[in-house]
């Protein structure tokens, strides 16, 4: 059994003028060899598939693509979509209904969404022969998460998620967690995020992939599990974006006698995604390995702190000028991580000085 997990897909803004004529081959044809060699191909769909013109009120962009995207994904070889992210409800419940209808019409399965918080806690399950794989797609608390009586995405919970992972491991041979969280544009996890992913491994996850950061991060092997802190954008071509924005890792899992995990570098060019080759592929993997060594030396903490300091003004401005932004930063785990780094309590300040 071979599974391929890809990162964030959201393509509408860059190709609106070409939308009616673009083909699956132009969009993801460069990844076709990888997809053809896989039994299942999983992507994180980070936009609503809708023609609705009624975005919800939020801070940041509202992302959508025409419903036709579902068919293009299916034609390219994608088989399943994770919907637990901070953009799936950007056009409200009507936009979500359009998205689910488009996926179902295209024959794509999906996970990470539900009629309420409990319903959203359903795993994606794939069986082949005597082997079973379960995938849990969860997101941090940014706009789209389900509530007790409100539809939405499957939110990370420090108690429920760990229980769900343990239950999944009892029922499956291999458990993958897609965690939509961590700080955007930061190649290192926060201390909380790293410990969280390690705890997922301790509770039975074999693979933890952090998405949402829009850049490739670093990875480690922990108690037999592979933890990747930042998968990057699989197909997210937004204007003249940086090289980091346009690079990603597809993660291929081979379930033989012993599971193996491969990182496969990919690049977005114009409106399409291609397998990186030659020196470009080597550079992506070399940078990944270099950052991953920082996890062993402790240098990752310096990288995380430096990132937080570079963004200090955003957080001080939220305190002083924008009540809604302040509330949003408190709600979301990744933003709270930055708060804690920038504004340590007296106890933590005293401890670090000892």
mmCIF file of C-alpha atoms in Angstrom:
data_model
loop_
_atom_site.group_PDB
_atom_site.id
_atom_site.type_symbol
_atom_site.label_atom_id
_atom_site.label_comp_id
_atom_site.label_asym_id
_atom_site.label_seq_id
_atom_site.Cartn_x
_atom_site.Cartn_y
_atom_site.Cartn_z
ATOM 1 C CA UNK A 1 0.000 0.000 0.000
ATOM 2 C CA UNK A 2 1.381 3.395 -0.995
ATOM 3 C CA UNK A 3 -0.096 6.667 0.262
ATOM 4 C CA UNK A 4 0.883 10.184 -0.780
ATOM 5 C CA UNK A 5 0.085 13.183 1.410
ATOM 6 C CA UNK A 6 0.326 16.654 -0.136
ATOM 7 C CA UNK A 7 0.124 20.055 1.506
ATOM 8 C CA UNK A 8 -2.111 23.087 1.009
ATOM 9 C CA UNK A 9 -4.021 23.527 -2.269
ATOM 10 C CA UNK A 10 -5.656 26.893 -3.019
ATOM 11 C CA UNK A 11 -5.296 28.204 -6.535
ATOM 12 C CA UNK A 12 -8.071 30.560 -7.542
ATOM 13 C CA UNK A 13 -6.525 34.016 -7.247
ATOM 14 C CA UNK A 14 -3.572 33.347 -9.544
ATOM 15 C CA UNK A 15 -5.494 31.854 -12.458
ATOM 16 C CA UNK A 16 -8.966 33.450 -12.503
ATOM 17 C CA UNK A 17 -8.416 34.744 -16.027
ATOM 18 C CA UNK A 18 -7.542 31.239 -17.266
ATOM 19 C CA UNK A 19 -10.007 29.283 -15.196
ATOM 20 C CA UNK A 20 -12.411 28.177 -17.922
ATOM 21 C CA UNK A 21 -9.668 26.648 -20.067
ATOM 22 C CA UNK A 22 -7.055 25.343 -17.619
ATOM 23 C CA UNK A 23 -6.704 21.560 -17.600
ATOM 24 C CA UNK A 24 -5.826 19.030 -14.930
ATOM 25 C CA UNK A 25 -2.555 18.456 -16.742
ATOM 26 C CA UNK A 26 -1.598 22.125 -16.507
ATOM 27 C CA UNK A 27 -2.573 22.296 -12.852
ATOM 28 C CA UNK A 28 -1.048 19.160 -11.344
ATOM 29 C CA UNK A 29 0.239 17.203 -14.330
ATOM 30 C CA UNK A 30 3.814 17.740 -13.198
ATOM 31 C CA UNK A 31 3.066 15.528 -10.190
ATOM 32 C CA UNK A 32 1.424 12.803 -12.297
ATOM 33 C CA UNK A 33 4.265 10.250 -11.918
ATOM 34 C CA UNK A 34 3.979 10.502 -8.145
ATOM 35 C CA UNK A 35 0.196 10.224 -8.189
ATOM 36 C CA UNK A 36 0.142 7.277 -10.609
ATOM 37 C CA UNK A 37 2.421 5.321 -8.293
ATOM 38 C CA UNK A 38 0.094 5.843 -5.290
ATOM 39 C CA UNK A 39 -2.949 3.953 -4.071
ATOM 40 C CA UNK A 40 -4.317 7.077 -2.387
ATOM 41 C CA UNK A 41 -3.421 10.755 -2.836
ATOM 42 C CA UNK A 42 -4.472 13.140 -0.079
ATOM 43 C CA UNK A 43 -4.403 16.963 -0.277
ATOM 44 C CA UNK A 44 -5.435 19.738 2.088
ATOM 45 C CA UNK A 45 -8.097 21.758 0.259
ATOM 46 C CA UNK A 46 -7.645 25.258 1.657
ATOM 47 C CA UNK A 47 -10.484 27.094 -0.026
ATOM 48 C CA UNK A 48 -14.220 26.845 -0.551
ATOM 49 C CA UNK A 49 -15.361 25.480 -3.913
ATOM 50 C CA UNK A 50 -18.163 27.906 -4.597
ATOM 51 C CA UNK A 51 -19.426 30.734 -6.771
ATOM 52 C CA UNK A 52 -20.943 32.433 -3.734
ATOM 53 C CA UNK A 53 -20.138 36.131 -3.414
ATOM 54 C CA UNK A 54 -20.877 36.413 0.307
ATOM 55 C CA UNK A 55 -17.618 36.013 2.278
ATOM 56 C CA UNK A 56 -17.734 35.769 6.040
ATOM 57 C CA UNK A 57 -16.299 38.544 8.175
ATOM 58 C CA UNK A 58 -12.739 37.692 9.169
ATOM 59 C CA UNK A 59 -9.215 39.021 9.322
ATOM 60 C CA UNK A 60 -7.196 37.923 6.303
ATOM 61 C CA UNK A 61 -8.272 36.742 2.846
ATOM 62 C CA UNK A 62 -11.407 34.780 1.984
ATOM 63 C CA UNK A 63 -10.342 31.990 -0.366
ATOM 64 C CA UNK A 64 -12.525 30.311 -2.971
ATOM 65 C CA UNK A 65 -12.265 28.500 -6.273
ATOM 66 C CA UNK A 66 -14.962 27.475 -8.773
ATOM 67 C CA UNK A 67 -16.468 24.051 -8.039
ATOM 68 C CA UNK A 68 -14.766 22.767 -11.206
ATOM 69 C CA UNK A 69 -11.548 22.471 -9.193
ATOM 70 C CA UNK A 70 -12.872 19.255 -7.615
ATOM 71 C CA UNK A 71 -13.053 17.561 -11.007
ATOM 72 C CA UNK A 72 -9.576 18.798 -11.954
ATOM 73 C CA UNK A 73 -8.170 17.344 -8.738
ATOM 74 C CA UNK A 74 -9.852 14.015 -9.443
ATOM 75 C CA UNK A 75 -8.593 13.924 -13.024
ATOM 76 C CA UNK A 76 -5.049 14.618 -11.832
ATOM 77 C CA UNK A 77 -5.106 11.600 -9.492
ATOM 78 C CA UNK A 78 -6.132 13.084 -6.141
ATOM 79 C CA UNK A 79 -8.464 10.730 -4.249
ATOM 80 C CA UNK A 80 -9.168 12.472 -0.911
ATOM 81 C CA UNK A 81 -9.215 15.956 0.618
ATOM 82 C CA UNK A 82 -8.696 17.219 4.139
ATOM 83 C CA UNK A 83 -11.072 20.062 4.958
ATOM 84 C CA UNK A 84 -9.992 20.881 8.491
ATOM 85 C CA UNK A 85 -8.400 24.287 7.988
ATOM 86 C CA UNK A 86 -9.007 27.986 8.549
ATOM 87 C CA UNK A 87 -10.456 28.725 5.079
ATOM 88 C CA UNK A 88 -13.016 25.998 4.463
ATOM 89 C CA UNK A 89 -15.836 28.210 5.832
ATOM 90 C CA UNK A 90 -14.681 31.442 4.186
ATOM 91 C CA UNK A 91 -18.014 31.671 2.361
ATOM 92 C CA UNK A 92 -20.177 30.420 5.197
ATOM 93 C CA UNK A 93 -22.422 27.388 5.298
ATOM 94 C CA UNK A 94 -23.694 27.919 1.718
ATOM 95 C CA UNK A 95 -20.084 27.864 0.507
ATOM 96 C CA UNK A 96 -19.397 24.731 2.538
ATOM 97 C CA UNK A 97 -22.470 23.021 1.058
ATOM 98 C CA UNK A 98 -21.235 23.893 -2.449
ATOM 99 C CA UNK A 99 -17.800 22.490 -1.585
ATOM 100 C CA UNK A 100 -19.099 19.172 -0.324
ATOM 101 C CA UNK A 101 -21.408 18.816 -3.318
ATOM 102 C CA UNK A 102 -18.526 19.478 -5.734
ATOM 103 C CA UNK A 103 -16.295 16.923 -4.026
ATOM 104 C CA UNK A 104 -19.016 14.278 -3.982
ATOM 105 C CA UNK A 105 -19.917 14.893 -7.635
ATOM 106 C CA UNK A 106 -16.241 14.455 -8.555
ATOM 107 C CA UNK A 107 -15.942 11.219 -6.584
ATOM 108 C CA UNK A 108 -13.505 12.632 -4.019
ATOM 109 C CA UNK A 109 -13.697 11.511 -0.415
ATOM 110 C CA UNK A 110 -13.039 14.009 2.377
ATOM 111 C CA UNK A 111 -12.576 14.297 6.118
ATOM 112 C CA UNK A 112 -12.164 16.915 8.842
ATOM 113 C CA UNK A 113 -15.640 18.470 8.644
ATOM 114 C CA UNK A 114 -18.975 17.780 10.307
ATOM 115 C CA UNK A 115 -22.445 18.952 11.321
ATOM 116 C CA UNK A 116 -21.101 19.790 14.781
ATOM 117 C CA UNK A 117 -17.985 19.287 16.866
ATOM 118 C CA UNK A 118 -18.726 15.639 17.601
ATOM 119 C CA UNK A 119 -19.702 14.770 14.048
ATOM 120 C CA UNK A 120 -16.487 16.370 12.764
ATOM 121 C CA UNK A 121 -14.427 13.846 14.764
ATOM 122 C CA UNK A 122 -14.693 11.181 12.082
ATOM 123 C CA UNK A 123 -11.500 9.695 10.647
ATOM 124 C CA UNK A 124 -10.801 8.986 7.016
ATOM 125 C CA UNK A 125 -10.364 5.224 6.637
ATOM 126 C CA UNK A 126 -8.707 3.250 3.850
ATOM 127 C CA UNK A 127 -8.441 -0.548 3.796
ATOM 128 C CA UNK A 128 -6.472 -2.734 1.450
ATOM 129 C CA UNK A 129 -6.306 -6.452 2.114
ATOM 130 C CA UNK A 130 -5.735 -6.936 5.813
ATOM 131 C CA UNK A 131 -4.288 -3.423 6.361
ATOM 132 C CA UNK A 132 -6.160 -0.380 7.567
ATOM 133 C CA UNK A 133 -5.082 3.259 7.587
ATOM 134 C CA UNK A 134 -6.854 5.999 9.531
ATOM 135 C CA UNK A 135 -6.253 9.710 8.941
ATOM 136 C CA UNK A 136 -7.200 12.415 11.436
ATOM 137 C CA UNK A 137 -7.386 15.968 10.036
ATOM 138 C CA UNK A 138 -7.561 18.621 12.765
ATOM 139 C CA UNK A 139 -7.063 22.395 12.792
ATOM 140 C CA UNK A 140 -6.319 25.135 15.273
ATOM 141 C CA UNK A 141 -9.006 27.594 16.324
ATOM 142 C CA UNK A 142 -9.244 30.049 13.429
ATOM 143 C CA UNK A 143 -12.739 30.939 12.184
ATOM 144 C CA UNK A 144 -13.838 27.640 10.674
ATOM 145 C CA UNK A 145 -13.898 25.233 13.622
ATOM 146 C CA UNK A 146 -17.093 23.374 14.522
ATOM 147 C CA UNK A 147 -18.945 24.098 17.750
ATOM 148 C CA UNK A 148 -21.342 22.012 19.838
ATOM 149 C CA UNK A 149 -24.299 22.828 17.589
ATOM 150 C CA UNK A 150 -22.593 24.537 14.632
ATOM 151 C CA UNK A 151 -21.088 22.874 11.529
ATOM 152 C CA UNK A 152 -17.410 23.291 10.820
ATOM 153 C CA UNK A 153 -13.941 21.828 10.830
ATOM 154 C CA UNK A 154 -12.549 19.255 13.244
ATOM 155 C CA UNK A 155 -10.712 21.330 15.838
ATOM 156 C CA UNK A 156 -7.697 20.214 17.783
ATOM 157 C CA UNK A 157 -8.510 19.573 21.437
ATOM 158 C CA UNK A 158 -5.828 18.617 23.980
ATOM 159 C CA UNK A 159 -8.043 15.877 25.412
ATOM 160 C CA UNK A 160 -10.334 14.705 22.607
ATOM 161 C CA UNK A 161 -7.637 14.594 19.920
ATOM 162 C CA UNK A 162 -5.333 12.403 21.989
ATOM 163 C CA UNK A 163 -8.233 10.075 22.799
ATOM 164 C CA UNK A 164 -9.130 9.955 19.113
ATOM 165 C CA UNK A 165 -5.551 9.024 18.169
ATOM 166 C CA UNK A 166 -5.470 6.211 20.720
ATOM 167 C CA UNK A 167 -8.797 4.910 19.466
ATOM 168 C CA UNK A 168 -7.634 5.104 15.854
ATOM 169 C CA UNK A 169 -4.484 3.123 16.669
ATOM 170 C CA UNK A 170 -6.595 0.374 18.217
ATOM 171 C CA UNK A 171 -8.505 0.080 14.953
ATOM 172 C CA UNK A 172 -5.781 0.581 12.340
ATOM 173 C CA UNK A 173 -2.301 -0.526 11.348
ATOM 174 C CA UNK A 174 -1.174 3.007 10.503
ATOM 175 C CA UNK A 175 -2.371 6.366 11.857
ATOM 176 C CA UNK A 176 -1.599 9.725 10.234
ATOM 177 C CA UNK A 177 -2.485 13.091 11.752
ATOM 178 C CA UNK A 178 -2.760 16.183 9.554
ATOM 179 C CA UNK A 179 -2.419 19.140 11.920
ATOM 180 C CA UNK A 180 -3.396 22.455 10.350
ATOM 181 C CA UNK A 181 -1.558 24.838 12.622
ATOM 182 C CA UNK A 182 1.710 26.407 13.595
ATOM 183 C CA UNK A 183 2.788 29.930 12.761
ATOM 184 C CA UNK A 184 2.630 31.051 9.141
ATOM 185 C CA UNK A 185 6.031 31.568 7.473
ATOM 186 C CA UNK A 186 8.010 30.168 10.403
ATOM 187 C CA UNK A 187 10.226 27.163 9.536
ATOM 188 C CA UNK A 188 10.431 26.067 13.179
ATOM 189 C CA UNK A 189 7.714 24.824 15.530
ATOM 190 C CA UNK A 190 6.891 26.622 18.731
ATOM 191 C CA UNK A 191 7.852 24.702 21.892
ATOM 192 C CA UNK A 192 4.163 23.911 22.403
ATOM 193 C CA UNK A 193 3.717 22.590 18.881
ATOM 194 C CA UNK A 194 6.781 20.375 19.056
ATOM 195 C CA UNK A 195 5.703 18.857 22.357
ATOM 196 C CA UNK A 196 2.157 18.439 21.038
ATOM 197 C CA UNK A 197 3.321 16.479 17.994
ATOM 198 C CA UNK A 198 5.535 14.313 20.186
ATOM 199 C CA UNK A 199 2.541 13.621 22.422
ATOM 200 C CA UNK A 200 0.554 12.555 19.362
ATOM 201 C CA UNK A 201 3.287 10.033 18.618
ATOM 202 C CA UNK A 202 3.217 8.828 22.223
ATOM 203 C CA UNK A 203 -0.525 8.251 21.870
ATOM 204 C CA UNK A 204 -0.195 6.184 18.698
ATOM 205 C CA UNK A 205 0.302 8.433 15.654
ATOM 206 C CA UNK A 206 2.769 7.014 13.129
ATOM 207 C CA UNK A 207 2.932 10.198 11.048
ATOM 208 C CA UNK A 208 2.211 13.823 11.986
ATOM 209 C CA UNK A 209 2.221 16.440 9.224
ATOM 210 C CA UNK A 210 1.915 20.101 10.165
ATOM 211 C CA UNK A 211 0.372 22.159 7.395
ATOM 212 C CA UNK A 212 -0.711 25.841 7.255
ATOM 213 C CA UNK A 213 2.716 27.457 7.705
ATOM 214 C CA UNK A 214 3.134 28.007 3.914
ATOM 215 C CA UNK A 215 6.783 26.968 4.086
ATOM 216 C CA UNK A 216 8.817 23.808 4.546
ATOM 217 C CA UNK A 217 9.974 23.410 8.124
ATOM 218 C CA UNK A 218 11.980 20.661 9.785
ATOM 219 C CA UNK A 219 11.361 17.076 10.883
ATOM 220 C CA UNK A 220 12.341 14.451 13.419
ATOM 221 C CA UNK A 221 11.822 10.789 14.165
ATOM 222 C CA UNK A 222 10.255 10.338 17.581
ATOM 223 C CA UNK A 223 9.373 6.978 19.165
ATOM 224 C CA UNK A 224 9.024 5.368 15.753
ATOM 225 C CA UNK A 225 6.905 8.184 14.290
ATOM 226 C CA UNK A 226 7.804 10.778 11.669
ATOM 227 C CA UNK A 227 6.978 14.361 12.658
ATOM 228 C CA UNK A 228 7.162 17.045 9.944
ATOM 229 C CA UNK A 229 6.843 20.619 11.197
ATOM 230 C CA UNK A 230 5.802 22.344 7.982
ATOM 231 C CA UNK A 231 4.917 20.638 4.697
ATOM 232 C CA UNK A 232 4.660 23.765 2.556
ATOM 233 C CA UNK A 233 2.212 24.735 -0.191
ATOM 234 C CA UNK A 234 1.542 21.980 -2.678
ATOM 235 C CA UNK A 235 -0.324 24.207 -5.144
ATOM 236 C CA UNK A 236 -0.871 27.752 -3.898
ATOM 237 C CA UNK A 237 0.323 30.059 -6.722
ATOM 238 C CA UNK A 238 -0.397 33.565 -5.495
ATOM 239 C CA UNK A 239 1.305 36.208 -7.596
ATOM 240 C CA UNK A 240 5.030 36.857 -7.304
ATOM 241 C CA UNK A 241 5.431 34.823 -4.152
ATOM 242 C CA UNK A 242 8.768 33.797 -2.651
ATOM 243 C CA UNK A 243 10.626 30.568 -3.312
ATOM 244 C CA UNK A 244 9.675 29.335 0.154
ATOM 245 C CA UNK A 245 5.991 29.857 -0.704
ATOM 246 C CA UNK A 246 6.348 27.911 -3.944
ATOM 247 C CA UNK A 247 8.169 24.877 -2.513
ATOM 248 C CA UNK A 248 6.727 21.922 -0.641
ATOM 249 C CA UNK A 249 7.221 18.314 0.314
ATOM 250 C CA UNK A 250 4.941 15.537 -0.813
ATOM 251 C CA UNK A 251 5.124 12.761 1.767
ATOM 252 C CA UNK A 252 4.975 9.208 0.462
ATOM 253 C CA UNK A 253 4.284 6.350 2.863
ATOM 254 C CA UNK A 254 5.000 2.789 1.807
ATOM 255 C CA UNK A 255 3.286 0.220 4.016
ATOM 256 C CA UNK A 256 5.343 -2.878 3.407
ATOM 257 C CA UNK A 257 6.637 -5.218 6.086
ATOM 258 C CA UNK A 258 7.914 -2.065 7.758
ATOM 259 C CA UNK A 259 6.487 1.413 6.966
ATOM 260 C CA UNK A 260 8.849 3.789 5.177
ATOM 261 C CA UNK A 261 8.419 7.538 4.690
ATOM 262 C CA UNK A 262 9.921 9.577 1.818
ATOM 263 C CA UNK A 263 9.982 13.353 1.392
ATOM 264 C CA UNK A 264 9.580 14.334 -2.258
ATOM 265 C CA UNK A 265 10.328 17.986 -3.169
ATOM 266 C CA UNK A 266 7.849 19.799 -5.398
ATOM 267 C CA UNK A 267 7.672 23.317 -6.851
ATOM 268 C CA UNK A 268 4.853 25.554 -8.041
ATOM 269 C CA UNK A 269 5.574 27.302 -11.334
ATOM 270 C CA UNK A 270 3.037 29.742 -12.737
ATOM 271 C CA UNK A 271 -0.246 27.915 -12.013
ATOM 272 C CA UNK A 272 1.031 24.340 -11.892
ATOM 273 C CA UNK A 273 2.917 22.006 -9.577
ATOM 274 C CA UNK A 274 5.910 19.932 -10.663
ATOM 275 C CA UNK A 275 8.317 17.492 -9.068
ATOM 276 C CA UNK A 276 11.538 19.344 -8.264
ATOM 277 C CA UNK A 277 14.570 17.939 -10.051
ATOM 278 C CA UNK A 278 18.354 18.039 -9.941
ATOM 279 C CA UNK A 279 19.950 20.838 -7.981
ATOM 280 C CA UNK A 280 16.605 22.378 -7.041
ATOM 281 C CA UNK A 281 15.450 19.161 -5.378
ATOM 282 C CA UNK A 282 18.780 18.701 -3.629
ATOM 283 C CA UNK A 283 18.707 22.249 -2.282
ATOM 284 C CA UNK A 284 15.214 21.799 -0.833
ATOM 285 C CA UNK A 285 16.223 18.582 0.922
ATOM 286 C CA UNK A 286 19.548 19.995 2.132
ATOM 287 C CA UNK A 287 17.803 22.965 3.737
ATOM 288 C CA UNK A 288 15.303 20.594 5.353
ATOM 289 C CA UNK A 289 18.125 18.519 6.833
ATOM 290 C CA UNK A 290 19.970 21.613 8.066
ATOM 291 C CA UNK A 291 16.934 22.944 9.914
ATOM 292 C CA UNK A 292 16.183 19.492 11.295
ATOM 293 C CA UNK A 293 19.654 19.310 12.841
ATOM 294 C CA UNK A 294 18.717 22.474 14.745
ATOM 295 C CA UNK A 295 16.143 20.394 16.636
ATOM 296 C CA UNK A 296 18.999 18.310 18.016
ATOM 297 C CA UNK A 297 21.264 21.222 18.969
ATOM 298 C CA UNK A 298 18.609 23.520 20.402
ATOM 299 C CA UNK A 299 19.205 26.169 17.719
ATOM 300 C CA UNK A 300 15.542 25.844 16.669
ATOM 301 C CA UNK A 301 14.572 27.778 19.803
ATOM 302 C CA UNK A 302 16.707 30.685 18.631
ATOM 303 C CA UNK A 303 15.020 30.529 15.239
ATOM 304 C CA UNK A 304 11.578 30.507 16.828
ATOM 305 C CA UNK A 305 12.418 33.419 19.134
ATOM 306 C CA UNK A 306 13.882 35.448 16.285
ATOM 307 C CA UNK A 307 10.723 34.939 14.233
ATOM 308 C CA UNK A 308 8.547 36.123 17.127
ATOM 309 C CA UNK A 309 10.668 39.238 17.655
ATOM 310 C CA UNK A 310 10.469 40.084 13.952
ATOM 311 C CA UNK A 311 6.679 40.067 14.273
ATOM 312 C CA UNK A 312 6.421 41.828 17.641
ATOM 313 C CA UNK A 313 4.760 44.965 16.281
ATOM 314 C CA UNK A 314 1.769 42.991 14.978
ATOM 315 C CA UNK A 315 1.023 41.772 18.466
ATOM 316 C CA UNK A 316 1.634 45.025 20.313
ATOM 317 C CA UNK A 317 -0.579 46.808 17.774
ATOM 318 C CA UNK A 318 -3.328 44.260 18.405
ATOM 319 C CA UNK A 319 -3.225 45.062 22.113
ATOM 320 C CA UNK A 320 -3.359 48.795 21.550
ATOM 321 C CA UNK A 321 -5.489 49.286 18.446
ATOM 322 C CA UNK A 322 -7.598 46.331 17.376
ATOM 323 C CA UNK A 323 -9.889 44.570 19.810
ATOM 324 C CA UNK A 324 -11.073 41.983 17.277
ATOM 325 C CA UNK A 325 -7.534 41.115 16.211
ATOM 326 C CA UNK A 326 -6.564 40.764 19.865
ATOM 327 C CA UNK A 327 -9.470 38.364 20.410
ATOM 328 C CA UNK A 328 -8.485 36.357 17.332
ATOM 329 C CA UNK A 329 -4.895 36.084 18.524
ATOM 330 C CA UNK A 330 -6.128 34.750 21.855
ATOM 331 C CA UNK A 331 -8.404 32.190 20.193
ATOM 332 C CA UNK A 332 -5.765 30.657 17.930
ATOM 333 C CA UNK A 333 -3.121 28.380 19.412
ATOM 334 C CA UNK A 334 -0.327 29.470 17.054
ATOM 335 C CA UNK A 335 -0.841 33.149 17.849
ATOM 336 C CA UNK A 336 -0.959 32.372 21.552
ATOM 337 C CA UNK A 337 2.430 30.700 21.185
ATOM 338 C CA UNK A 338 3.824 34.006 19.945
ATOM 339 C CA UNK A 339 2.203 35.877 22.842
ATOM 340 C CA UNK A 340 3.927 33.599 25.313
ATOM 341 C CA UNK A 341 7.293 33.979 23.629
ATOM 342 C CA UNK A 342 7.114 37.775 23.482
ATOM 343 C CA UNK A 343 5.536 38.364 26.885
ATOM 344 C CA UNK A 344 6.816 35.781 29.374
ATOM 345 C CA UNK A 345 5.371 35.754 32.862
ATOM 346 C CA UNK A 346 7.502 36.803 35.822
ATOM 347 C CA UNK A 347 7.870 33.157 36.794
ATOM 348 C CA UNK A 348 9.235 32.194 33.369
ATOM 349 C CA UNK A 349 11.496 35.244 33.263
ATOM 350 C CA UNK A 350 12.923 34.387 36.663
ATOM 351 C CA UNK A 351 13.445 30.742 35.685
ATOM 352 C CA UNK A 352 15.328 31.672 32.498
ATOM 353 C CA UNK A 353 17.628 33.967 34.476
ATOM 354 C CA UNK A 354 18.558 31.301 37.026
#
